[in-house]
C-alpha positions as semicolon CSV with decimal commas, in nm:
position;residue;x (nm);y (nm);z (nm)
1;M;1,254;1,185;-3,062
2;T;1,413;1,355;-2,763
3;Y;1,314;1,215;-2,426
4;S;1,132;1,463;-2,200
5;G;0,993;1,245;-1,921
6;A;0,655;1,419;-1,950
7;V;0,383;1,152;-1,960
8;K;0,013;1,144;-1,875
9;V;-0,230;0,872;-1,779
10;G;-0,376;0,716;-2,094
11;G;-0,098;0,857;-2,308
12;P;0,199;0,685;-2,470
13;A;0,519;0,591;-2,294
14;D;0,823;0,814;-2,329
15;V;1,145;0,627;-2,406
16;H;1,492;0,731;-2,291
17;E;1,744;0,548;-2,509
18;L;2,085;0,505;-2,348
19;Q;2,375;0,311;-2,497
20;N;2,325;0,003;-2,278
21;L;1,973;0,056;-2,147
22;M;1,630;0,160;-2,271
23;I;1,401;0,325;-2,016
24;S;1,028;0,346;-2,094
25;K;0,821;0,570;-1,866
26;V;0,443;0,549;-1,843
27;A;0,188;0,715;-1,613
28;V;-0,088;0,499;-1,465
29;G;-0,371;0,517;-1,213
30;P;-0,571;0,785;-1,032
31;M;-0,263;0,921;-0,853
32;N;-0,062;0,968;-1,173
33;N;0,202;0,715;-1,076
34;N;0,508;0,659;-1,289
35;A;0,616;0,307;-1,384
36;Y;0,948;0,246;-1,554
37;L;1,037;-0,047;-1,779
38;L;1,412;-0,103;-1,812
39;R;1,546;-0,313;-2,099
40;C;1,907;-0,426;-2,134
41;R;2,002;-0,359;-2,495
42;A;2,255;-0,644;-2,505
43;T;2,032;-0,921;-2,368
44;D;1,675;-0,783;-2,402
45;E;1,606;-0,878;-2,039
46;Q;1,355;-0,643;-1,876
47;L;1,285;-0,509;-1,527
48;L;0,983;-0,308;-1,411
49;I;1,003;-0,043;-1,140
50;D;0,669;-0,003;-0,956
51;A;0,372;-0,202;-1,086
52;A;0,165;0,086;-0,959
53;S;-0,173;0,045;-1,130
54;D;-0,348;-0,059;-1,452
55;A;-0,199;-0,403;-1,515
56;P;-0,324;-0,417;-1,877
57;T;-0,128;-0,102;-1,966
58;L;0,184;-0,231;-1,793
59;L;0,160;-0,575;-1,954
60;T;0,117;-0,414;-2,296
61;L;0,428;-0,206;-2,230
62;I;0,618;-0,518;-2,120
63;G;0,514;-0,709;-2,431
64;D;0,570;-1,073;-2,521
65;D;0,928;-1,079;-2,388
66;G;0,806;-1,053;-2,031
67;I;1,009;-0,925;-1,737
68;A;1,262;-1,101;-1,520
69;S;1,198;-0,887;-1,214
70;V;0,990;-0,609;-1,064
71;V;1,111;-0,368;-0,796
72;T;0,864;-0,194;-0,565
73;T;1,022;0,127;-0,440
74;H;0,816;0,142;-0,120
75;Q;0,512;0,005;0,058
76;H;0,251;0,275;-0,015
77;G;-0,050;0,122;-0,184
78;D;-0,049;0,338;-0,495
79;H;0,284;0,178;-0,594
80;W;0,174;-0,188;-0,597
81;Q;-0,191;-0,200;-0,711
82;A;-0,098;-0,397;-1,026
83;L;0,183;-0,601;-0,872
84;A;-0,013;-0,922;-0,812
85;D;-0,150;-0,927;-1,168
86;V;0,186;-0,844;-1,326
87;V;0,366;-1,112;-1,127
88;A;0,096;-1,369;-1,206
89;A;0,126;-1,294;-1,579
90;T;0,506;-1,279;-1,596
91;R;0,632;-1,488;-1,300
92;A;0,875;-1,207;-1,234
93;R;1,101;-1,212;-0,930
94;T;0,999;-0,945;-0,678
95;Y;1,229;-0,700;-0,501
96;A;1,162;-0,445;-0,225
97;G;1,337;-0,281;0,068
98;R;1,361;-0,511;0,369
99;E;1,183;-0,270;0,605
100;D;0,888;-0,218;0,368
101;A;0,830;-0,574;0,245
102;D;0,573;-0,658;0,514
103;G;0,357;-0,369;0,390
104;I;0,341;-0,506;0,034
105;P;0,071;-0,775;-0,008
106;V;0,268;-0,971;-0,268
107;P;0,555;-1,180;-0,128
108;T;0,898;-1,026;-0,183
109;D;1,155;-1,270;-0,321
110;V;1,459;-1,047;-0,264
111;L;1,484;-0,813;0,037
112;L;1,704;-0,517;-0,055
113;E;1,962;-0,357;0,171
114;D;2,159;-0,040;0,106
115;G;2,425;-0,105;-0,156
116;D;2,271;-0,423;-0,295
117;T;2,294;-0,488;-0,668
118;V;1,989;-0,541;-0,887
119;R;2,065;-0,663;-1,237
120;V;1,874;-0,639;-1,561
121;G;2,070;-0,835;-1,818
122;N;2,421;-0,690;-1,828
123;V;2,316;-0,368;-1,655
124;R;2,377;-0,322;-1,284
125;L;2,164;-0,102;-1,058
126;T;2,256;-0,015;-0,699
127;A;1,988;0,002;-0,431
128;R;2,001;0,297;-0,192
129;H;1,798;0,270;0,129
130;L;1,633;0,603;0,217
131;V;1,447;0,629;0,548
132;G;1,178;0,892;0,605
133;H;0,901;0,869;0,347
134;T;0,868;0,508;0,457
135;P;1,103;0,294;0,668
136;G;1,224;0,088;0,373
137;S;1,209;0,306;0,062
138;V;1,473;0,225;-0,198
139;A;1,611;0,430;-0,485
140;L;1,787;0,257;-0,773
141;V;2,103;0,410;-0,919
142;Y;2,228;0,330;-1,268
143;D;2,582;0,464;-1,306
144;D;2,594;0,476;-1,686
145;P;2,950;0,398;-1,801
146;H;2,885;0,601;-2,116
147;G;2,732;0,908;-1,949
148;H;2,592;1,043;-1,626
149;P;2,407;0,852;-1,353
150;H;2,032;0,788;-1,360
151;V;1,834;0,748;-1,035
152;F;1,485;0,609;-0,983
153;T;1,381;0,774;-0,658
154;G;1,028;0,646;-0,594
155;D;0,860;0,904;-0,370
156;C;1,180;1,016;-0,195
157;L;1,275;1,299;-0,432
158;F;1,069;1,508;-0,674
159;P;1,120;1,830;-0,867
160;G;1,097;2,089;-0,591
161;G;1,170;1,882;-0,285
162;P;1,183;1,555;-0,097
163;G;0,890;1,320;-0,059
164;R;0,621;1,367;0,205
165;T;0,711;1,303;0,567
166;T;0,488;1,327;0,873
167;R;0,735;1,396;1,157
168;P;1,033;1,631;1,178
169;Q;1,266;1,341;1,250
170;D;1,144;1,163;0,935
171;F;1,215;1,473;0,727
172;E;1,565;1,503;0,871
173;S;1,629;1,133;0,809
174;L;1,515;1,155;0,449
175;M;1,717;1,469;0,381
176;S;2,025;1,316;0,539
177;G;1,991;1,006;0,323
178;L;1,932;1,205;0,006
179;E;2,231;1,430;0,066
180;A;2,464;1,139;0,146
181;K;2,347;0,888;-0,114
182;V;2,187;1,082;-0,399
183;F;2,316;1,440;-0,398
184;A;2,670;1,301;-0,377
185;L;2,626;1,227;-0,748
186;P;2,704;1,489;-1,015
187;D;2,467;1,765;-1,126
188;E;2,399;1,589;-1,456
189;T;2,237;1,297;-1,274
190;W;1,887;1,236;-1,412
191;I;1,609;1,181;-1,157
192;Y;1,306;0,964;-1,236
193;P;1,045;1,015;-0,959
194;G;0,741;0,812;-0,861
195;H;0,499;1,081;-0,982
196;G;0,521;1,367;-1,228
197;N;0,804;1,504;-1,437
198;D;1,171;1,416;-1,421
199;T;1,444;1,649;-1,298
200;T;1,822;1,660;-1,250
201;L;2,032;1,698;-0,939
202;G;2,173;2,019;-1,082
203;A;1,824;2,171;-1,095
204;E;1,746;2,071;-0,737
205;R;2,078;2,115;-0,556
206;P;2,057;2,497;-0,519
207;H;1,735;2,457;-0,319
208;L;1,858;2,219;-0,048
209;G;1,887;2,502;0,202
210;E;1,533;2,617;0,129
211;W;1,400;2,266;0,191
212;H;1,578;2,245;0,524
213;E;1,443;2,585;0,624
214;R;1,082;2,506;0,541
215;G;1,100;2,155;0,687
216;W;0,940;1,968;0,399
């Protein structure tokens, strides 16, 4: 079946099958958070992005093969409610942005900086530090050698605009980071946000000026 990225809490995962990587998206919790399970097709190693809520659902998605690592995109509580239980069950190595790690109540094994590599089997992801939604938010970029890039943006970019900011300087910081580190990628780049439906950079790029004008 064709991947759409449209999932709902209590519903099945949607699976995006790439040549080297399988991406399973599921919605969990009262804030309709997205969690993403990445599986290297060559090695079967798995990585989870955001153990947001509902550990039983996430552990069922992970299955008996377990996960090697779990990345928390940022420190907001709706993105780590199931982290302790998932780590206890899988002994996964934990990753988060350096500036947000103190706000996550599960110890972070690897503190991510901009440009750091996160691996899942033979697949390499690049961490991009984006300041504004939180001080240490990270997006993960998979530059697919057989297609276009794929970016897991946490709450920094959604269909229709950037993530929530509370001060004008935070908005400007987030927009600056997005334009330099995310919108530098091609229009075909697929965006996997922390809540709701997916989008592409091509769909969002024409609206950058509108976002700047409105200030959110």
